[in-house]
XYZ file of C-alpha atoms in Angstrom:
787
model
C 30.025 28.138 -26.394
C 30.567 25.782 -23.551
C 27.511 23.864 -22.393
C 26.507 24.257 -18.829
C 26.621 20.505 -18.134
C 30.594 20.681 -18.939
C 31.375 23.368 -16.461
C 31.175 20.967 -13.538
C 34.866 19.732 -13.931
C 35.803 20.055 -10.297
C 35.238 18.498 -6.998
C 35.022 21.537 -4.690
C 35.579 20.920 -0.840
C 34.962 24.103 1.302
C 35.664 24.282 5.012
C 36.589 20.703 5.918
C 37.135 20.083 9.629
C 36.956 16.235 9.900
C 39.384 14.863 12.637
C 42.450 17.158 12.435
C 41.595 18.978 9.217
C 41.715 22.771 9.987
C 38.817 24.223 7.993
C 40.559 23.583 4.655
C 39.322 24.311 1.197
C 40.537 22.516 -2.029
C 39.423 21.977 -5.667
C 40.171 18.933 -7.473
C 39.794 18.155 -10.966
C 37.629 15.512 -12.381
C 38.618 12.768 -14.772
C 42.155 13.406 -13.717
C 44.422 11.457 -11.312
C 45.054 13.447 -8.427
C 47.609 12.129 -5.614
C 47.184 13.212 -1.798
C 50.687 12.997 0.062
C 51.775 14.284 3.367
C 53.611 12.662 6.389
C 51.672 9.917 8.151
C 48.906 11.619 10.370
C 48.773 14.918 8.186
C 45.093 14.311 7.360
C 45.206 12.675 3.830
C 42.653 10.043 4.857
C 40.419 12.472 6.733
C 40.111 14.585 3.243
C 39.822 11.736 0.837
C 38.124 9.036 2.898
C 36.215 10.592 5.786
C 35.113 13.630 3.855
C 34.726 13.454 0.167
C 34.193 9.232 -0.258
C 31.999 9.265 2.744
C 29.728 12.004 1.766
C 29.392 10.428 -1.767
C 28.458 7.382 -0.142
C 25.980 8.827 2.410
C 24.278 10.740 -0.549
C 24.011 7.568 -2.717
C 22.459 5.659 0.181
C 19.679 8.530 0.768
C 18.450 7.640 -2.802
C 17.250 4.312 -1.629
C 13.944 3.791 0.164
C 13.931 3.898 4.077
C 13.396 0.064 3.973
C 16.499 -0.685 2.061
C 18.395 1.848 4.036
C 17.709 -0.074 7.259
C 19.849 -2.817 6.016
C 22.901 -0.533 5.269
C 25.302 1.156 7.659
C 24.162 4.569 8.930
C 26.720 7.499 7.765
C 26.914 10.759 9.505
C 27.359 13.781 7.228
C 31.176 14.825 7.508
C 32.263 18.189 9.078
C 32.400 20.212 5.996
C 30.598 23.491 4.806
C 30.367 22.650 1.139
C 31.026 19.658 -1.144
C 30.227 20.049 -4.759
C 30.665 18.011 -7.909
C 30.640 14.692 -6.194
C 30.287 11.476 -8.299
C 29.867 7.966 -7.312
C 32.591 6.820 -5.227
C 34.055 3.340 -5.233
C 36.520 2.850 -2.406
C 39.419 0.320 -2.530
C 41.111 0.443 0.797
C 43.789 -1.496 2.657
C 41.375 -3.574 4.941
C 41.973 -7.167 5.251
C 39.280 -9.591 3.491
C 38.061 -10.714 6.788
C 39.054 -13.110 9.279
C 36.407 -15.825 8.276
C 38.059 -19.342 7.619
C 35.320 -20.061 4.970
C 36.386 -17.280 2.834
C 38.666 -17.768 0.124
C 40.020 -16.061 -2.839
C 37.430 -17.740 -4.927
C 34.511 -16.805 -2.731
C 35.773 -13.344 -2.311
C 35.839 -12.645 -5.963
C 32.781 -14.653 -7.124
C 35.139 -16.986 -9.262
C 33.754 -19.878 -7.236
C 30.184 -18.949 -7.554
C 30.814 -19.101 -11.514
C 32.836 -22.414 -11.450
C 30.020 -23.912 -9.482
C 27.538 -23.100 -12.151
C 29.862 -24.399 -14.883
C 30.227 -27.964 -13.089
C 26.420 -27.973 -12.543
C 25.740 -27.404 -16.269
C 28.498 -29.561 -17.947
C 30.255 -31.301 -15.228
C 30.194 -35.326 -15.846
C 28.645 -37.083 -14.019
C 25.885 -34.617 -13.267
C 25.747 -34.182 -9.348
C 23.199 -31.442 -8.943
C 22.564 -27.641 -8.744
C 25.658 -25.206 -8.211
C 25.084 -25.624 -4.267
C 25.995 -29.360 -4.725
C 29.641 -28.067 -5.238
C 29.663 -25.442 -2.402
C 31.774 -26.410 0.600
C 29.688 -23.882 2.773
C 26.318 -25.571 2.133
C 25.703 -29.009 3.735
C 23.465 -31.760 2.307
C 19.993 -31.733 3.889
C 17.273 -34.100 3.879
C 13.839 -33.257 4.661
C 10.621 -35.134 5.056
C 7.110 -34.099 6.480
C 3.832 -32.732 5.605
C 3.337 -29.766 3.055
C 0.443 -27.427 3.410
C -0.643 -25.352 0.514
C -3.602 -22.703 0.822
C -6.047 -22.569 -2.050
C -7.968 -19.806 -3.495
C -11.333 -21.309 -2.022
C -9.912 -21.293 1.731
C -9.211 -25.088 1.314
C -5.726 -26.352 2.508
C -4.129 -28.954 0.468
C -1.863 -31.216 2.346
C 0.970 -33.471 0.602
C 3.198 -35.792 2.462
C 6.558 -35.088 1.432
C 9.127 -37.911 1.954
C 12.921 -37.472 1.949
C 13.485 -34.389 -0.161
C 17.287 -33.910 -0.528
C 18.871 -30.453 -0.850
C 22.303 -31.304 -2.103
C 25.258 -29.283 -0.810
C 28.914 -29.712 -1.564
C 30.320 -29.537 2.009
C 32.341 -32.414 3.503
C 30.299 -33.722 6.459
C 33.490 -34.744 8.422
C 35.250 -31.503 8.602
C 32.028 -29.117 7.988
C 33.856 -27.541 4.697
C 36.743 -26.323 7.106
C 39.478 -28.565 5.340
C 40.862 -29.620 8.641
C 39.838 -31.221 11.946
C 40.718 -30.157 15.255
C 42.043 -32.101 18.530
C 42.468 -30.171 21.988
C 44.976 -30.700 24.346
C 43.055 -30.556 27.590
C 46.025 -29.630 29.592
C 46.447 -26.435 27.883
C 42.675 -25.231 28.664
C 43.184 -25.770 32.459
C 45.707 -26.684 35.355
C 43.946 -29.792 37.064
C 45.679 -29.075 40.344
C 43.724 -25.894 41.002
C 39.855 -25.340 41.396
C 38.045 -22.729 39.186
C 38.147 -20.173 41.961
C 41.942 -20.605 42.071
C 42.282 -19.686 38.475
C 42.386 -23.318 37.000
C 41.188 -21.872 33.486
C 44.315 -20.939 31.181
C 42.440 -19.868 28.381
C 42.885 -16.233 27.361
C 40.069 -13.924 28.673
C 38.584 -16.748 30.813
C 39.099 -15.048 34.221
C 37.023 -15.701 37.286
C 36.459 -11.897 37.816
C 34.505 -11.645 34.418
C 31.479 -13.002 32.810
C 32.771 -16.573 32.140
C 33.682 -16.746 35.940
C 30.070 -15.818 36.813
C 28.754 -18.392 34.349
C 31.249 -21.275 35.555
C 30.876 -20.611 39.210
C 27.140 -20.061 39.251
C 25.984 -22.789 37.095
C 25.623 -25.178 39.953
C 26.840 -28.316 38.049
C 30.150 -28.593 40.013
C 31.983 -27.004 42.940
C 34.131 -24.068 41.807
C 36.418 -24.679 45.075
C 37.191 -28.271 43.989
C 40.349 -28.884 42.072
C 39.297 -30.295 38.558
C 41.218 -33.465 39.092
C 38.700 -34.486 41.703
C 35.760 -33.685 39.543
C 33.529 -36.926 38.553
C 33.248 -37.950 34.987
C 29.734 -35.975 34.588
C 31.414 -33.053 36.183
C 34.049 -32.880 33.873
C 31.923 -33.462 30.821
C 29.507 -30.528 31.981
C 32.590 -28.425 32.121
C 34.103 -29.351 28.935
C 31.305 -30.506 26.378
C 27.864 -29.295 27.752
C 25.642 -27.770 25.026
C 24.091 -24.601 25.275
C 21.976 -24.291 28.089
C 20.004 -21.342 29.815
C 20.938 -20.556 33.394
C 20.108 -17.743 35.944
C 22.979 -16.415 38.049
C 22.379 -13.580 40.770
C 18.972 -13.196 39.121
C 20.508 -12.625 35.699
C 19.493 -14.850 32.527
C 22.747 -16.242 30.939
C 23.607 -19.198 28.704
C 26.028 -21.732 29.637
C 28.275 -23.383 27.000
C 31.107 -25.954 27.687
C 34.759 -24.939 27.275
C 35.254 -26.776 23.983
C 32.104 -25.707 22.198
C 32.842 -22.250 23.643
C 36.126 -21.927 22.177
C 35.075 -23.385 18.683
C 32.225 -20.689 18.519
C 34.671 -17.807 19.857
C 38.073 -18.606 18.543
C 37.727 -21.275 15.759
C 35.123 -19.356 13.815
C 37.994 -17.081 12.868
C 41.050 -17.537 10.711
C 44.116 -18.342 12.879
C 46.233 -15.990 10.874
C 44.034 -13.073 11.687
C 43.811 -13.462 15.309
C 45.433 -11.353 18.144
C 48.922 -12.590 19.129
C 48.150 -13.942 22.545
C 45.017 -15.655 21.305
C 46.881 -17.155 18.280
C 49.530 -18.413 20.480
C 47.038 -20.375 22.824
C 45.256 -21.737 19.954
C 48.439 -23.192 18.329
C 49.421 -24.612 21.873
C 46.010 -25.996 22.615
C 44.799 -27.124 19.274
C 46.143 -29.645 16.763
C 44.871 -28.932 13.074
C 45.054 -32.111 10.657
C 43.992 -32.392 7.288
C 40.640 -33.922 7.053
C 40.957 -37.517 5.852
C 37.694 -37.706 4.282
C 38.132 -34.725 1.739
C 42.025 -34.312 1.965
C 41.784 -30.674 2.602
C 39.663 -29.578 -0.232
C 36.635 -29.271 2.004
C 34.245 -30.695 -0.548
C 32.224 -33.829 -0.254
C 33.243 -37.055 -2.281
C 29.953 -36.466 -4.482
C 30.987 -32.933 -5.433
C 34.466 -34.235 -6.397
C 33.180 -36.903 -8.604
C 32.042 -34.314 -11.260
C 34.955 -33.581 -13.871
C 35.549 -31.441 -16.753
C 38.421 -32.449 -19.120
C 39.631 -34.536 -16.354
C 39.647 -32.215 -13.710
C 37.058 -31.739 -10.625
C 36.265 -28.398 -8.978
C 38.843 -29.093 -6.109
C 41.532 -29.704 -8.751
C 40.772 -26.469 -10.279
C 40.695 -24.292 -7.098
C 43.961 -25.724 -5.991
C 45.795 -24.559 -9.441
C 47.688 -21.426 -9.931
C 45.359 -18.994 -11.374
C 47.634 -18.141 -14.235
C 47.796 -21.873 -14.994
C 43.878 -21.982 -14.469
C 43.377 -19.351 -17.270
C 45.347 -21.627 -19.633
C 43.354 -24.575 -18.790
C 40.081 -22.887 -19.260
C 41.042 -21.834 -22.916
C 40.885 -25.512 -23.830
C 37.129 -25.966 -22.615
C 34.823 -25.330 -25.685
C 31.151 -25.700 -24.758
C 28.735 -23.375 -26.873
C 26.088 -23.714 -24.189
C 27.970 -22.042 -21.668
C 30.026 -19.474 -23.731
C 29.019 -16.508 -21.602
C 30.055 -18.253 -18.386
C 33.502 -19.120 -20.058
C 33.892 -15.726 -21.101
C 33.124 -14.260 -17.667
C 35.772 -16.631 -16.000
C 38.473 -16.121 -18.569
C 38.260 -12.094 -18.000
C 38.225 -12.683 -14.282
C 41.570 -15.128 -14.388
C 43.109 -12.767 -16.932
C 42.423 -9.715 -14.638
C 44.166 -11.833 -11.892
C 47.293 -12.098 -13.914
C 47.074 -8.504 -15.170
C 47.007 -6.991 -11.638
C 50.108 -9.377 -10.696
C 48.081 -12.074 -8.735
C 48.345 -14.793 -11.029
C 50.326 -16.834 -8.554
C 47.140 -17.070 -6.214
C 45.224 -20.112 -6.218
C 41.390 -19.900 -5.746
C 41.397 -22.087 -2.493
C 43.704 -19.880 -0.764
C 42.200 -18.449 2.451
C 41.322 -14.692 2.202
C 42.468 -14.074 5.576
C 46.053 -15.122 4.888
C 46.256 -12.370 2.103
C 48.582 -9.498 2.734
C 47.146 -5.918 2.938
C 48.373 -5.100 -0.647
C 46.970 -8.584 -1.914
C 43.633 -7.969 -0.463
C 43.532 -4.262 -2.021
C 44.449 -5.539 -5.489
C 41.986 -8.604 -5.157
C 39.242 -5.990 -4.484
C 40.514 -3.900 -7.673
C 39.946 -7.063 -9.869
C 35.804 -6.495 -10.068
C 36.566 -2.760 -11.425
C 38.914 -3.777 -14.275
C 37.190 -3.796 -17.511
C 34.305 -2.292 -15.911
C 31.983 -0.230 -18.431
C 31.328 2.428 -15.747
C 32.517 5.902 -16.280
C 32.448 9.355 -14.457
C 33.018 7.286 -11.238
C 35.481 8.280 -8.472
C 37.866 5.597 -7.517
C 39.539 6.199 -4.302
C 42.811 4.038 -3.467
C 44.551 3.863 -0.341
C 48.335 3.334 -0.958
C 47.675 0.976 -3.876
C 51.451 0.077 -3.937
C 51.526 -1.594 -0.550
C 53.272 -4.991 -0.806
C 54.532 -4.274 -4.209
C 58.015 -4.903 -5.571
C 59.310 -1.866 -7.602
C 58.879 -3.907 -10.592
C 55.202 -4.565 -9.892
C 54.691 -0.735 -9.092
C 55.191 -0.006 -12.925
C 52.126 -2.429 -13.557
C 49.792 -0.712 -10.937
C 50.633 2.630 -12.312
C 49.483 1.472 -15.828
C 46.111 0.096 -14.209
C 45.558 3.443 -12.445
C 45.990 5.380 -15.622
C 43.797 2.949 -17.521
C 41.073 3.846 -15.046
C 41.609 7.530 -15.703
C 41.751 7.407 -19.267
C 38.137 5.861 -19.276
C 36.853 9.066 -18.001
C 37.101 8.339 -14.252
C 38.341 10.481 -11.430
C 41.033 8.686 -9.508
C 42.137 9.875 -6.025
C 45.420 8.124 -4.490
C 46.702 8.488 -0.914
C 50.197 7.554 -1.563
C 53.884 7.917 -0.236
C 55.846 6.352 -3.057
C 57.579 8.751 -5.748
C 57.061 6.384 -8.401
C 53.034 6.658 -8.231
C 53.103 10.314 -7.045
C 54.955 11.144 -10.333
C 52.088 9.950 -12.837
C 49.565 12.097 -11.118
C 47.881 14.821 -12.875
C 47.550 16.887 -9.773
C 49.100 16.544 -6.239
C 47.844 18.093 -2.998
C 50.210 18.030 -0.241
C 49.126 17.936 3.556
C 50.898 18.973 6.398
C 53.077 20.617 7.357
C 53.187 18.090 10.301
C 51.075 15.322 11.734
C 48.262 15.262 14.010
C 47.481 18.667 15.528
C 50.628 19.958 13.524
C 48.850 18.813 10.200
C 45.299 19.142 8.787
C 46.314 22.056 6.338
C 46.965 22.219 2.485
C 50.678 23.127 2.222
C 50.746 22.489 -1.517
C 48.625 21.871 -4.705
C 49.808 21.639 -8.340
C 51.933 19.380 -10.424
C 54.667 16.818 -9.575
C 57.427 18.799 -11.000
C 56.479 21.814 -8.859
C 56.130 19.732 -5.771
C 59.651 18.539 -6.364
C 60.647 22.328 -6.024
C 58.508 23.114 -3.191
C 59.784 23.625 0.356
C 57.310 21.259 1.848
C 58.293 18.335 3.716
C 57.238 15.893 0.879
C 59.044 18.247 -1.693
C 62.448 18.290 0.182
C 62.202 14.437 0.474
C 61.166 13.294 -3.113
C 64.906 13.115 -4.244
C 65.930 11.168 -0.948
C 68.181 8.320 -1.802
C 69.855 6.068 0.769
C 73.302 5.390 -0.087
C 74.913 1.944 0.002
C 77.217 1.497 3.120
C 80.853 1.656 2.790
C 81.063 -0.816 5.539
C 78.771 -3.610 6.476
C 78.418 -5.624 9.897
C 79.742 -8.839 10.033
C 77.577 -11.835 11.057
C 77.667 -13.283 14.419
C 76.013 -16.564 13.607
C 73.452 -17.788 11.367
C 69.777 -19.107 11.355
C 69.884 -22.298 9.445
C 66.965 -22.844 7.094
C 66.975 -26.363 5.284
C 64.733 -27.975 2.962
C 61.877 -25.341 2.995
C 59.084 -26.261 1.003
C 56.237 -23.984 2.646
C 53.665 -23.088 -0.292
C 55.717 -22.296 -3.385
C 59.224 -22.554 -1.928
C 61.596 -25.261 -3.994
C 63.613 -27.021 -1.177
C 65.248 -23.933 -0.092
C 68.511 -24.252 1.902
C 69.553 -21.039 3.465
C 71.740 -19.397 6.092
C 70.344 -16.209 7.518
C 73.072 -14.219 9.267
C 72.568 -13.223 12.683
C 73.707 -9.850 14.629
C 73.251 -7.680 11.381
C 70.239 -6.164 9.410
C 69.170 -8.642 6.844
C 66.572 -7.809 4.305
C 64.665 -10.272 2.341
C 63.331 -9.041 -0.906
C 61.649 -10.360 -4.145
C 58.512 -9.640 -6.362
C 55.114 -10.355 -4.742
C 54.308 -14.038 -4.514
C 58.178 -14.967 -4.858
C 58.112 -16.764 -1.516
C 59.357 -14.201 1.102
C 56.415 -14.471 3.821
C 56.435 -18.386 3.108
C 60.217 -18.662 3.989
C 59.908 -16.385 7.195
C 56.516 -17.809 8.431
C 57.098 -21.485 7.347
C 60.766 -21.759 8.547
C 61.672 -18.870 10.960
C 58.637 -17.849 13.015
C 57.895 -19.995 15.908
C 61.455 -20.499 16.863
C 62.761 -19.770 20.175
C 63.620 -16.082 20.665
C 62.128 -14.925 17.371
C 59.593 -12.188 17.490
C 57.517 -11.442 14.480
C 55.848 -8.215 13.740
C 53.692 -8.808 10.754
C 50.921 -6.827 8.928
C 47.906 -8.042 10.925
C 45.444 -5.622 11.744
C 45.047 -3.843 15.083
C 41.775 -4.713 16.856
C 40.168 -2.094 18.611
C 37.073 -0.027 19.287
C 36.445 3.506 19.936
C 37.392 2.852 23.686
C 40.835 1.674 22.874
C 43.576 4.005 22.493
C 47.355 3.887 22.447
C 47.675 4.002 26.482
C 45.200 0.743 26.704
C 46.889 -0.856 23.635
C 50.275 -0.546 24.924
C 49.565 -1.391 28.670
C 50.776 2.133 29.411
C 47.464 2.712 31.203
C 48.064 -0.008 33.728
C 51.228 1.753 34.996
C 49.508 5.005 34.912
C 46.446 3.756 36.951
C 48.741 2.280 39.657
C 50.596 5.422 40.301
C 47.446 7.456 40.465
C 45.815 5.163 43.044
C 48.982 4.857 44.922
C 49.175 8.770 45.070
C 45.726 9.070 46.293
C 45.050 5.690 48.226
C 42.314 4.665 46.154
C 41.651 1.500 43.844
C 43.079 1.562 40.360
C 39.863 0.767 38.681
C 38.680 4.250 39.551
C 41.314 5.440 36.659
C 39.578 3.434 34.075
C 36.822 4.915 31.914
C 35.869 1.448 30.996
C 35.541 0.399 34.617
C 34.652 2.034 37.965
C 35.597 5.491 37.023
C 33.399 5.815 34.044
C 31.037 8.725 33.566
C 27.550 7.245 34.488
C 25.817 9.390 31.687
C 28.062 8.180 28.699
C 29.368 5.025 30.280
C 32.862 6.229 29.723
C 32.472 6.781 26.063
C 32.668 10.688 26.417
C 29.734 10.954 23.874
C 26.134 10.183 23.679
C 24.904 8.286 20.565
C 21.233 8.979 19.567
C 19.944 6.326 17.173
C 17.633 7.812 14.766
C 16.626 4.612 12.885
C 17.502 4.896 9.071
C 18.905 8.499 9.583
C 22.491 8.966 10.702
C 23.074 8.235 14.390
C 23.910 11.605 16.237
C 26.913 11.822 18.206
C 27.173 14.571 20.781
C 29.655 15.491 23.619
C 28.502 14.071 26.890
C 27.246 17.115 28.898
C 28.008 15.695 32.210
C 31.811 14.889 31.910
C 32.304 17.376 28.982
C 33.922 14.615 26.892
C 36.408 13.776 29.608
C 34.985 10.404 30.271
C 35.343 9.829 34.016
C 33.268 10.829 36.995
C 33.741 14.229 38.374
C 34.962 12.887 41.776
C 37.702 10.953 39.887
C 38.932 13.995 38.271
C 39.556 15.491 41.614
C 42.505 13.152 42.176
C 45.764 14.254 40.885
C 49.291 13.042 40.077
C 52.094 15.753 39.565
C 49.185 18.256 39.364
C 47.547 16.598 36.740
C 44.168 14.513 36.640
C 43.629 11.263 34.615
C 41.846 12.946 31.828
C 44.568 15.709 31.423
C 47.407 12.870 31.458
C 45.529 11.052 28.460
C 45.218 14.380 26.401
C 48.809 14.704 26.630
C 51.027 13.802 23.222
C 53.507 10.892 23.575
C 56.409 13.537 23.715
C 55.061 15.673 26.437
C 54.073 12.619 28.380
C 57.565 11.045 28.057
C 59.048 14.290 29.628
C 56.318 14.084 32.364
C 57.051 10.607 33.434
C 60.966 10.775 33.065
C 62.179 12.612 36.100
C 61.481 14.174 39.574
C 58.358 13.146 41.542
C 56.230 11.842 38.499
C 59.088 9.538 37.246
C 57.573 6.133 36.323
C 60.115 4.059 34.744
C 57.764 1.512 33.295
C 55.740 4.125 31.750
C 59.052 5.816 30.496
C 59.964 2.855 28.494
C 56.909 2.491 26.608
C 56.615 5.992 25.927
C 60.224 5.984 24.780
C 59.285 3.250 22.186
C 56.572 5.213 20.905
C 58.637 8.211 20.297
C 61.271 5.944 18.797
C 58.644 4.868 16.107
C 57.517 8.462 15.130
C 54.469 8.804 17.061
C 55.445 11.618 19.405
C 52.513 13.540 18.400
C 49.747 11.167 19.124
C 47.661 11.731 22.218
C 47.584 8.800 24.874
C 43.956 8.922 24.797
C 43.230 9.214 21.140
C 40.836 6.497 19.798
C 42.489 3.684 17.728
C 39.633 4.214 15.244
C 41.027 7.789 14.307
C 44.479 6.658 13.659
C 45.835 6.224 10.048
C 46.906 2.616 8.725
C 50.708 3.713 9.280
C 50.026 4.904 12.512
C 48.495 1.715 13.669
C 51.292 -0.315 12.288
C 53.950 1.757 13.988
C 51.889 1.332 17.173
C 51.973 -2.409 16.880
C 55.722 -2.198 16.077
C 56.539 -0.169 19.280
C 54.243 -2.752 21.420
C 55.950 -5.815 20.143
C 59.258 -4.378 20.472
C 58.886 -5.018 24.122
C 58.778 -8.848 23.716
C 61.806 -10.606 24.971
C 63.583 -11.715 22.008
C 66.781 -12.034 20.231
C 65.566 -12.082 16.458
C 63.074 -9.523 15.378
C 61.117 -10.281 11.998
C 59.610 -7.149 10.727
C 56.986 -7.664 7.503
C 57.034 -4.448 5.541
C 57.615 -1.816 8.104
C 57.582 1.027 5.676
C 53.795 0.461 5.279
C 52.093 3.761 5.411
C 55.467 5.708 6.084
C 56.109 8.809 4.567
C 59.544 9.359 2.985
C 60.666 11.467 5.941
C 59.622 8.799 8.397
C 61.560 5.983 6.416
C 64.862 7.489 7.561
C 63.655 7.589 11.345
C 62.751 3.865 10.787
C 66.204 2.987 9.466
C 67.767 4.683 12.565
C 65.352 2.510 14.633
C 66.497 -0.721 12.943
C 70.194 0.425 13.385
C 69.457 1.038 17.083
C 68.110 -2.547 17.584
C 71.087 -4.273 15.700
C 73.526 -2.075 17.728
C 71.754 -3.278 21.032
C 72.834 -6.776 20.193
C 69.485 -7.885 18.470
C 69.233 -9.665 14.982
C 66.821 -7.663 12.693
C 65.221 -9.446 9.571
C 62.935 -7.497 7.352
C 60.707 -8.441 4.454
C 60.793 -5.348 2.366
C 60.375 -3.908 -1.176
C 61.401 -0.375 -0.473
C 64.757 0.346 -2.071
C 66.158 2.716 0.949
C 65.765 -0.223 3.339
C 67.475 -2.562 0.789
C 70.269 -0.024 0.242
C 70.890 0.318 4.041
C 70.876 -3.516 4.732
C 73.996 -5.414 5.925
C 72.808 -8.656 3.956
C 70.258 -9.102 1.159
C 68.431 -12.140 0.284
C 66.457 -11.960 -2.983
C 63.679 -14.573 -3.928
C 62.291 -15.404 -7.218
C 62.892 -15.222 -10.237
C 59.093 -14.634 -10.571
C 55.943 -15.194 -8.641
C 54.006 -18.499 -7.766
C 55.620 -21.609 -9.423
C 58.073 -19.299 -11.244
C 59.456 -18.140 -7.703
C 60.349 -19.942 -4.626
C 64.374 -20.047 -5.332
C 66.980 -17.858 -4.072
C 68.373 -15.907 -6.688
C 70.743 -13.954 -4.840
C 72.719 -13.614 -1.475
C 75.230 -11.051 -0.489
C 75.695 -7.494 0.358
C 73.509 -4.571 -1.487
C 76.646 -3.101 -3.277
C 77.403 -6.775 -4.544
C 73.747 -7.308 -5.915
C 74.157 -3.508 -7.615
C 77.539 -4.609 -9.246
C 76.297 -8.241 -10.251
C 76.577 -8.758 -13.909
C 73.624 -11.108 -13.831
C 70.738 -8.709 -12.872
C 67.857 -10.055 -10.928
C 64.491 -7.794 -10.964
C 65.464 -6.298 -7.558
C 69.091 -5.842 -8.492
C 67.986 -4.024 -11.651
C 65.790 -1.553 -9.666
C 68.066 -1.188 -6.902
C 71.012 -0.236 -9.322
C 68.745 2.398 -10.965
C 67.863 3.825 -7.437
C 71.393 4.418 -6.110
C 72.306 5.495 -9.424
C 69.685 8.343 -9.343
């Protein structure tokens, strides 16, 4: 007889309506690996992350006291009728590790914390507590009077003289590892006054808050050219410390340009900045290695303590696989548990394919795939069972050789008795699933339905989009394009590159490949990016709030506002939900948020504008028979037709919409909030936007990220059109379809970290397949085209 407790073997979802899900119901087996497939935007993330994982986390949060919940993010209950059989969900997503320049691989994984304890216990000479080895903690000295209240009501006072709280921060660079120097000519045009637009810093216009502050502070004349400022006036403009001022009856805080830039721009990692801000920072600020700490971020005292001849900075700079070998030679019974914990952590890095990283690597420089695997590390070897692990495309950034290793890790988690849910596009990972749920049939409003449930073998025979494309294989070209020149790279030594000399062909589709950590990104970002005419489209996350949408992100809305204004004889600002045209009740958000303290914030459609976001008067203005709200509700494909010919033809808008259609975003609405777009959709939106930049060489970093097999074919067509239009396209990619379609391949390796950094093959894809001495890439590409 089956025990009642053993009957709860499925996660049951009934009536899920989150985002584009159409009232779907599905049963997911527990303690099995389930893959969720479907074209980008079909509803996979809405079902797995926004419904199942979100409800699990919300219910766990409700078990804490109201006091604790006050410190946690408030989560609303997802739109679903029934959710049964949930277990604790652990989410391992694609989100970057953060843009804080003080965050490194070591701080993000607790490796630094454990090393600091190790050095505080057995480092010679003894320096102090673990904080004495932290580059985020400065050394502080305190003195004064300490008062202690006694039980009888007396207050005992003791004079404290020079108590030292030891920290490991380098005092010169404040733990940043580099010092910055400003080029003042890049901050302002000294020939102009502030009112004439002298400030050339992104976002510092005289129409905004900065203009109100700098014009109204009273310390200098905003109509006087900056070159005529007195020494004191220029000092106030550039360096004045935080000061409270009142402008037009409003209390504001004044801060000089340089401390303001340090606060707003330099508090973030340069790699994670928006492209225009990053370009400004690279133009205006020179970063040089701190001479005091030589880039280690640590004070001289922290670096003086050593174990077996190595200080903590030496260890953090080592490749983690080498660090694991060094640690095995440390024998100290008094700290045996600590050594065992560190050994397990470093071995987990190697097991997951990240042994080539170093602990001092800035977390903001990790790719999406590296960040995701770094988050996985803490779950390997965990004793928890009956947990639901939720993965968002764990194969991102992985070479086919590394995908096999990732598959083994997913199966290990399942075999310990856990439920593993994987959103995935790669057939190699879908193939290991015990159960597959395919969503579709299309994307956006054409998706949101379960079109298949069953095994991988049954999916292959099904007529769904995923089933039909599982066996797609891009064939090798009979003829490849001839190069029209070359980009010369000489003596490249960025990160692990070993004095690489290379000619990258121009006028063709060139694919750079190799295992994760082999040096592909180091080659491109260290030797190609930054050259004149080179446009780099990387994996950086799109910044955007609920108020951002494809129309605002691509600057399409600027053109739409202008034609509406011209057609109706009014100001363009009226047609912005973030400016004068905003509904006064919801301030242009379209929804009203009601904060209920520790309970989930309630979001309800604004009754005054009915979610349209604009004032009623604004909606009376029309262009081509449509008001601004109706235009923003159009999908890209419909808008492309609307703005293409006749009285509503807008060439500038048509050009942007054509690019969005080209990258496969024809189903996305112009006004859809960026926060509701999937990872793959955001990547393609970024691709469409940056294709507008004038350049002769386009560099794409893994453009197949988040793309369904059916969409990869469209991407190859887009790349071909770019090359045929006279551009040169360089793609960093692991997808075999892109490799097979290339005119020229450059394979880096043979391994990762210090085992990589050399060019192991240059030539056509067919030459790589036929090569007798097979590289890892060649082996997998040959198997791909043969099957």
